[in-house]
PDB file of C-alpha atoms and ligand atoms in Angstrom:
ATOM      1  CA  MET H   1     -20.543  80.279  18.493  1.00 72.00           C
ATOM      2  CA  THR H   2     -20.931  76.840  17.025  1.00 92.00           C
ATOM      3  CA  HIS H   3     -18.208  75.744  14.644  1.00 97.00           C
ATOM      4  CA  GLU H   4     -19.374  74.121  11.429  1.00 97.00           C
ATOM      5  CA  LEU H   5     -17.959  71.694   8.903  1.00 98.00           C
ATOM      6  CA  PRO H   6     -17.078  73.773   5.818  1.00 98.00           C
ATOM      7  CA  GLU H   7     -18.188  72.723   2.351  1.00 96.00           C
ATOM      8  CA  LEU H   8     -15.448  71.053   0.357  1.00 96.00           C
ATOM      9  CA  GLY H   9     -15.993  73.335  -2.641  1.00 94.00           C
ATOM     10  CA  TYR H  10     -15.490  70.463  -5.103  1.00 98.00           C
ATOM     11  CA  GLU H  11     -16.615  66.867  -5.595  1.00 98.00           C
ATOM     12  CA  TYR H  12     -15.044  64.019  -3.662  1.00 98.00           C
ATOM     13  CA  ASP H  13     -13.631  62.604  -6.910  1.00 98.00           C
ATOM     14  CA  ALA H  14     -12.126  65.909  -8.085  1.00 98.00           C
ATOM     15  CA  LEU H  15      -8.589  64.907  -7.131  1.00 98.00           C
ATOM     16  CA  GLU H  16      -8.608  61.448  -8.741  1.00 98.00           C
ATOM     17  CA  PRO H  17      -6.378  59.584  -9.386  1.00 98.00           C
ATOM     18  CA  PHE H  18      -3.981  61.297  -6.977  1.00 98.00           C
ATOM     19  CA  ILE H  19      -6.318  61.319  -3.976  1.00 98.00           C
ATOM     20  CA  ASP H  20      -9.226  58.918  -4.325  1.00 98.00           C
ATOM     21  CA  ALA H  21     -12.894  59.797  -3.826  1.00 98.00           C
ATOM     22  CA  LYS H  22     -13.489  57.317  -0.996  1.00 98.00           C
ATOM     23  CA  THR H  23     -10.600  58.729   1.038  1.00 98.00           C
ATOM     24  CA  MET H  24     -11.852  62.280   0.469  1.00 98.00           C
ATOM     25  CA  GLU H  25     -15.394  61.345   1.470  1.00 98.00           C
ATOM     26  CA  ILE H  26     -14.375  59.644   4.713  1.00 98.00           C
ATOM     27  CA  HIS H  27     -11.757  62.267   5.476  1.00 98.00           C
ATOM     28  CA  HIS H  28     -14.160  65.178   5.098  1.00 98.00           C
ATOM     29  CA  SER H  29     -17.533  63.782   6.191  1.00 98.00           C
ATOM     30  CA  LYS H  30     -16.276  61.548   9.024  1.00 98.00           C
ATOM     31  CA  HIS H  31     -12.856  62.685  10.283  1.00 98.00           C
ATOM     32  CA  HIS H  32     -13.231  66.432   9.863  1.00 98.00           C
ATOM     33  CA  ALA H  33     -16.879  66.325  10.951  1.00 98.00           C
ATOM     34  CA  GLY H  34     -15.774  64.436  14.057  1.00 98.00           C
ATOM     35  CA  TYR H  35     -13.245  67.124  14.974  1.00 98.00           C
ATOM     36  CA  VAL H  36     -15.918  69.811  14.619  1.00 98.00           C
ATOM     37  CA  ALA H  37     -18.411  67.933  16.805  1.00 98.00           C
ATOM     38  CA  LYS H  38     -15.840  67.242  19.517  1.00 98.00           C
ATOM     39  CA  LEU H  39     -14.566  70.833  19.391  1.00 98.00           C
ATOM     40  CA  ASN H  40     -18.087  72.150  19.973  1.00 97.00           C
ATOM     41  CA  ALA H  41     -18.597  69.708  22.824  1.00 97.00           C
ATOM     42  CA  ALA H  42     -15.313  70.736  24.487  1.00 97.00           C
ATOM     43  CA  LEU H  43     -16.103  74.435  24.122  1.00 97.00           C
ATOM     44  CA  GLU H  44     -19.249  73.980  26.197  1.00 96.00           C
ATOM     45  CA  ASN H  45     -16.968  73.560  29.192  1.00 94.00           C
ATOM     46  CA  ALA H  46     -14.554  76.354  28.243  1.00 95.00           C
ATOM     47  CA  PRO H  47     -14.558  79.887  29.702  1.00 95.00           C
ATOM     48  CA  GLU H  48     -16.921  82.298  27.904  1.00 95.00           C
ATOM     49  CA  GLU H  49     -14.121  84.310  26.270  1.00 95.00           C
ATOM     50  CA  PHE H  50     -13.166  81.278  24.140  1.00 96.00           C
ATOM     51  CA  LYS H  51     -16.689  80.532  22.951  1.00 94.00           C
ATOM     52  CA  SER H  52     -17.198  83.455  20.596  1.00 91.00           C
ATOM     53  CA  ILE H  53     -13.803  83.697  18.857  1.00 95.00           C
ATOM     54  CA  SER H  54     -12.873  82.400  15.412  1.00 95.00           C
ATOM     55  CA  ILE H  55     -11.101  79.085  15.030  1.00 96.00           C
ATOM     56  CA  SER H  56      -7.799  80.785  14.086  1.00 94.00           C
ATOM     57  CA  GLU H  57      -7.948  83.013  17.185  1.00 94.00           C
ATOM     58  CA  LEU H  58      -8.695  79.939  19.260  1.00 95.00           C
ATOM     59  CA  ILE H  59      -5.668  78.103  17.831  1.00 94.00           C
ATOM     60  CA  LYS H  60      -3.421  81.022  18.756  1.00 92.00           C
ATOM     61  CA  LYS H  61      -4.681  80.935  22.346  1.00 94.00           C
ATOM     62  CA  ILE H  62      -4.441  77.188  22.987  1.00 93.00           C
ATOM     63  CA  SER H  63      -1.935  77.621  25.818  1.00 93.00           C
ATOM     64  CA  LYS H  64      -4.273  80.037  27.617  1.00 95.00           C
ATOM     65  CA  LEU H  65      -7.075  77.485  27.882  1.00 95.00           C
ATOM     66  CA  PRO H  66      -7.665  75.816  31.237  1.00 95.00           C
ATOM     67  CA  GLU H  67      -6.107  72.376  31.504  1.00 94.00           C
ATOM     68  CA  SER H  68      -9.480  70.673  31.761  1.00 94.00           C
ATOM     69  CA  VAL H  69     -10.329  71.487  28.126  1.00 96.00           C
ATOM     70  CA  GLN H  70      -6.915  72.288  26.636  1.00 96.00           C
ATOM     71  CA  THR H  71      -6.104  68.858  25.206  1.00 97.00           C
ATOM     72  CA  ALA H  72      -9.544  68.358  23.695  1.00 97.00           C
ATOM     73  CA  ILE H  73      -9.477  71.787  22.042  1.00 97.00           C
ATOM     74  CA  ARG H  74      -5.855  71.435  20.931  1.00 96.00           C
ATOM     75  CA  ASN H  75      -6.679  68.158  19.185  1.00 97.00           C
ATOM     76  CA  ASN H  76     -10.141  68.876  17.832  1.00 98.00           C
ATOM     77  CA  GLY H  77      -9.833  72.621  17.267  1.00 97.00           C
ATOM     78  CA  GLY H  78      -6.500  71.950  15.576  1.00 97.00           C
ATOM     79  CA  GLY H  79      -8.129  69.211  13.529  1.00 98.00           C
ATOM     80  CA  HIS H  80     -10.897  71.561  12.409  1.00 98.00           C
ATOM     81  CA  PHE H  81      -8.499  74.371  11.560  1.00 98.00           C
ATOM     82  CA  ASN H  82      -5.900  72.224   9.773  1.00 98.00           C
ATOM     83  CA  HIS H  83      -8.420  70.434   7.592  1.00 98.00           C
ATOM     84  CA  SER H  84     -10.196  73.683   6.712  1.00 98.00           C
ATOM     85  CA  ILE H  85      -6.895  75.022   5.358  1.00 98.00           C
ATOM     86  CA  PHE H  86      -6.025  71.735   3.681  1.00 98.00           C
ATOM     87  CA  TRP H  87      -9.206  71.335   1.573  1.00 98.00           C
ATOM     88  CA  ASP H  88      -8.728  74.747   0.005  1.00 98.00           C
ATOM     89  CA  LEU H  89      -5.143  73.880  -0.915  1.00 98.00           C
ATOM     90  CA  LEU H  90      -6.153  70.944  -3.113  1.00 98.00           C
ATOM     91  CA  LYS H  91      -6.889  71.335  -6.819  1.00 98.00           C
ATOM     92  CA  LYS H  92      -5.612  69.707  -9.988  1.00 98.00           C
ATOM     93  CA  ASP H  93      -3.740  71.482 -12.756  1.00 97.00           C
ATOM     94  CA  VAL H  94      -2.908  74.752 -11.025  1.00 98.00           C
ATOM     95  CA  PRO H  95       0.389  76.158 -12.339  1.00 98.00           C
ATOM     96  CA  PHE H  96       3.275  76.930  -9.979  1.00 97.00           C
ATOM     97  CA  GLU H  97       3.471  80.677 -10.480  1.00 97.00           C
ATOM     98  CA  GLY H  98       3.008  83.970  -8.710  1.00 96.00           C
ATOM     99  CA  GLU H  99       4.610  85.738  -5.769  1.00 98.00           C
ATOM    100  CA  LEU H 100       4.961  82.617  -3.632  1.00 98.00           C
ATOM    101  CA  ALA H 101       6.533  80.649  -6.516  1.00 98.00           C
ATOM    102  CA  LYS H 102       9.110  83.421  -6.882  1.00 98.00           C
ATOM    103  CA  ALA H 103       9.830  83.428  -3.158  1.00 98.00           C
ATOM    104  CA  ILE H 104      10.223  79.632  -3.124  1.00 98.00           C
ATOM    105  CA  LYS H 105      12.677  79.766  -6.035  1.00 98.00           C
ATOM    106  CA  ALA H 106      14.592  82.561  -4.311  1.00 97.00           C
ATOM    107  CA  LYS H 107      14.876  80.547  -1.094  1.00 97.00           C
ATOM    108  CA  TRP H 108      15.421  76.995  -2.390  1.00 98.00           C
ATOM    109  CA  GLY H 109      17.017  77.699  -5.766  1.00 97.00           C
ATOM    110  CA  ASP H 110      14.497  75.684  -7.731  1.00 94.00           C
ATOM    111  CA  PHE H 111      11.197  73.873  -7.342  1.00 97.00           C
ATOM    112  CA  ASP H 112      12.777  70.405  -7.134  1.00 97.00           C
ATOM    113  CA  LYS H 113      14.907  71.371  -4.137  1.00 98.00           C
ATOM    114  CA  PHE H 114      11.823  72.741  -2.388  1.00 98.00           C
ATOM    115  CA  LYS H 115       9.842  69.589  -3.210  1.00 98.00           C
ATOM    116  CA  GLU H 116      12.685  67.414  -1.929  1.00 98.00           C
ATOM    117  CA  GLU H 117      12.890  69.171   1.445  1.00 98.00           C
ATOM    118  CA  PHE H 118       9.109  69.346   1.913  1.00 98.00           C
ATOM    119  CA  SER H 119       8.761  65.650   0.988  1.00 98.00           C
ATOM    120  CA  ASN H 120      11.548  64.696   3.349  1.00 98.00           C
ATOM    121  CA  VAL H 121       9.968  66.546   6.270  1.00 98.00           C
ATOM    122  CA  ALA H 122       6.550  65.044   5.436  1.00 98.00           C
ATOM    123  CA  SER H 123       7.839  61.485   5.155  1.00 97.00           C
ATOM    124  CA  THR H 124       9.940  61.608   8.322  1.00 97.00           C
ATOM    125  CA  ARG H 125       7.255  63.044  10.628  1.00 96.00           C
ATOM    126  CA  PHE H 126       6.919  60.086  12.977  1.00 94.00           C
ATOM    127  CA  GLY H 127       3.358  58.904  13.511  1.00 95.00           C
ATOM    128  CA  SER H 128       0.503  61.304  12.804  1.00 97.00           C
ATOM    129  CA  GLY H 129       0.949  64.929  11.911  1.00 98.00           C
ATOM    130  CA  TRP H 130       1.339  67.567   9.242  1.00 98.00           C
ATOM    131  CA  ALA H 131       4.057  69.031   7.025  1.00 98.00           C
ATOM    132  CA  TRP H 132       3.975  72.773   6.472  1.00 98.00           C
ATOM    133  CA  LEU H 133       5.391  75.598   4.465  1.00 98.00           C
ATOM    134  CA  VAL H 134       5.179  78.558   6.829  1.00 98.00           C
ATOM    135  CA  LEU H 135       6.065  82.199   7.101  1.00 98.00           C
ATOM    136  CA  ASN H 136       8.241  82.555  10.183  1.00 96.00           C
ATOM    137  CA  MET H 137       8.013  85.447  12.604  1.00 91.00           C
ATOM    138  CA  ASP H 138      11.060  86.969  10.893  1.00 92.00           C
ATOM    139  CA  GLY H 139       9.140  87.020   7.597  1.00 92.00           C
ATOM    140  CA  HIS H 140      11.050  84.143   5.970  1.00 96.00           C
ATOM    141  CA  LEU H 141       9.666  80.968   4.447  1.00 98.00           C
ATOM    142  CA  ALA H 142      10.454  77.686   6.198  1.00 98.00           C
ATOM    143  CA  ILE H 143       9.430  74.040   6.060  1.00 98.00           C
ATOM    144  CA  MET H 144       8.422  72.311   9.269  1.00 98.00           C
ATOM    145  CA  SER H 145       6.140  69.618  10.631  1.00 98.00           C
ATOM    146  CA  THR H 146       3.793  69.358  13.587  1.00 98.00           C
ATOM    147  CA  ALA H 147       2.599  66.346  15.566  1.00 98.00           C
ATOM    148  CA  ASN H 148      -1.007  65.220  15.745  1.00 98.00           C
ATOM    149  CA  GLN H 149      -3.300  68.210  15.021  1.00 97.00           C
ATOM    150  CA  ASP H 150      -0.905  70.884  16.229  1.00 97.00           C
ATOM    151  CA  ASN H 151      -0.584  73.938  14.010  1.00 96.00           C
ATOM    152  CA  PRO H 152       2.233  76.429  13.320  1.00 96.00           C
ATOM    153  CA  LEU H 153      -0.089  79.270  14.384  1.00 94.00           C
ATOM    154  CA  SER H 154       0.202  78.127  17.995  1.00 91.00           C
ATOM    155  CA  GLU H 155       3.952  78.817  17.656  1.00 92.00           C
ATOM    156  CA  GLY H 156       3.404  82.227  16.053  1.00 92.00           C
ATOM    157  CA  LYS H 157       4.130  80.974  12.511  1.00 96.00           C
ATOM    158  CA  LYS H 158       1.732  81.401   9.627  1.00 97.00           C
ATOM    159  CA  PRO H 159       0.765  78.359   7.551  1.00 98.00           C
ATOM    160  CA  ILE H 160       0.997  78.814   3.770  1.00 98.00           C
ATOM    161  CA  LEU H 161       0.804  75.217   2.573  1.00 98.00           C
ATOM    162  CA  GLY H 162      -0.020  72.117   4.606  1.00 98.00           C
ATOM    163  CA  LEU H 163      -0.098  68.383   4.023  1.00 98.00           C
ATOM    164  CA  ASP H 164      -1.965  65.931   6.225  1.00 98.00           C
ATOM    165  CA  VAL H 165       0.257  62.874   6.759  1.00 98.00           C
ATOM    166  CA  TRP H 166      -2.072  60.996   9.115  1.00 98.00           C
ATOM    167  CA  GLU H 167      -2.674  57.473   7.822  1.00 97.00           C
ATOM    168  CA  HIS H 168      -6.381  58.307   7.417  1.00 97.00           C
ATOM    169  CA  ALA H 169      -5.341  60.725   4.658  1.00 98.00           C
ATOM    170  CA  TYR H 170      -3.848  58.058   2.412  1.00 97.00           C
ATOM    171  CA  TYR H 171      -4.155  54.509   3.744  1.00 97.00           C
ATOM    172  CA  LEU H 172      -7.039  53.293   1.525  1.00 97.00           C
ATOM    173  CA  LYS H 173      -5.118  54.006  -1.661  1.00 97.00           C
ATOM    174  CA  TYR H 174      -1.476  54.019  -0.623  1.00 97.00           C
ATOM    175  CA  GLN H 175      -1.448  51.741   2.461  1.00 96.00           C
ATOM    176  CA  ASN H 176       1.973  52.088   4.134  1.00 95.00           C
ATOM    177  CA  LYS H 177       3.531  53.958   1.193  1.00 97.00           C
ATOM    178  CA  ARG H 178       3.421  57.487   2.557  1.00 97.00           C
ATOM    179  CA  PRO H 179       6.135  58.729   0.145  1.00 97.00           C
ATOM    180  CA  GLU H 180       3.914  57.829  -2.852  1.00 98.00           C
ATOM    181  CA  TYR H 181       1.047  59.832  -1.361  1.00 98.00           C
ATOM    182  CA  ILE H 182       3.372  62.777  -0.776  1.00 98.00           C
ATOM    183  CA  ASP H 183       4.532  62.565  -4.375  1.00 98.00           C
ATOM    184  CA  ALA H 184       0.900  62.473  -5.557  1.00 98.00           C
ATOM    185  CA  PHE H 185       0.110  65.554  -3.436  1.00 98.00           C
ATOM    186  CA  PHE H 186       2.427  67.597  -5.644  1.00 98.00           C
ATOM    187  CA  ASN H 187      -0.034  67.005  -8.523  1.00 98.00           C
ATOM    188  CA  VAL H 188      -2.935  68.539  -6.631  1.00 98.00           C
ATOM    189  CA  ILE H 189      -1.496  71.602  -4.926  1.00 98.00           C
ATOM    190  CA  ASN H 190      -3.663  74.654  -5.427  1.00 98.00           C
ATOM    191  CA  TRP H 191      -0.798  77.108  -5.882  1.00 98.00           C
ATOM    192  CA  LYS H 192      -3.258  79.940  -6.371  1.00 98.00           C
ATOM    193  CA  GLN H 193      -4.632  79.377  -2.857  1.00 98.00           C
ATOM    194  CA  ALA H 194      -1.111  78.979  -1.429  1.00 98.00           C
ATOM    195  CA  ASP H 195      -0.153  82.258  -3.114  1.00 98.00           C
ATOM    196  CA  HIS H 196      -3.202  83.889  -1.536  1.00 98.00           C
ATOM    197  CA  ASN H 197      -2.212  82.507   1.891  1.00 98.00           C
ATOM    198  CA  PHE H 198       1.315  83.857   1.393  1.00 98.00           C
ATOM    199  CA  LYS H 199       0.141  87.352   0.479  1.00 97.00           C
ATOM    200  CA  THR H 200      -2.304  87.420   3.392  1.00 97.00           C
ATOM    201  CA  ALA H 201       0.367  86.219   5.839  1.00 96.00           C
ATOM    202  CA  LYS H 202       2.795  88.901   4.654  1.00 94.00           C
ATOM    203  CA  SER H 203       0.256  91.690   4.985  1.00 92.00           C
ATOM    204  CA  GLU H 204      -0.859  90.805   8.522  1.00 84.00           C
TER     205      GLU H 204
HETATM  206 MN1   MN C 301      -6.852  64.361   8.338  1.00 77.91          MN
END
């Protein structure tokens, strides 16, 4: 199977002024498209059993790939998977409500405490990577980060909310000020999608 770049589902300028149109255009049509192309190229040299499975199944089986293609698929398959989740989690003016909102308040006490811990993890991830809200194997919510294009799924954890903290995600507008980008992200979280991810993760 050939993996494909998903449609964004909204215009590049839909998240202005928090995430600018130029960044979204380059991020989606160049960076994400590049991961997809390189993933497909790497899969040509992978064993047959890895060629016909979905991207999420592939992410779960990274460690089972032969060494010759493992790094390329970890980086580019992870890049494809992470960005596909990320785009759907971005939308302006979605209220913080629902089952996930309740679970976050139950775990962190209030939204501000959750935002503080998530922001701290996102801003202290050294170099390139992602910050995540995940459902752990024990069924509890947790905040974590991964390096590069690694994903919690490879560790058996289910991603609910993710934030790309690679410089390519914010440098045009925010330059070296990653904390300002993280703060802006909280204005464009699609809590409805995150709630959907939470419910799906719990039912699996
Ligand atoms: Mn990215």
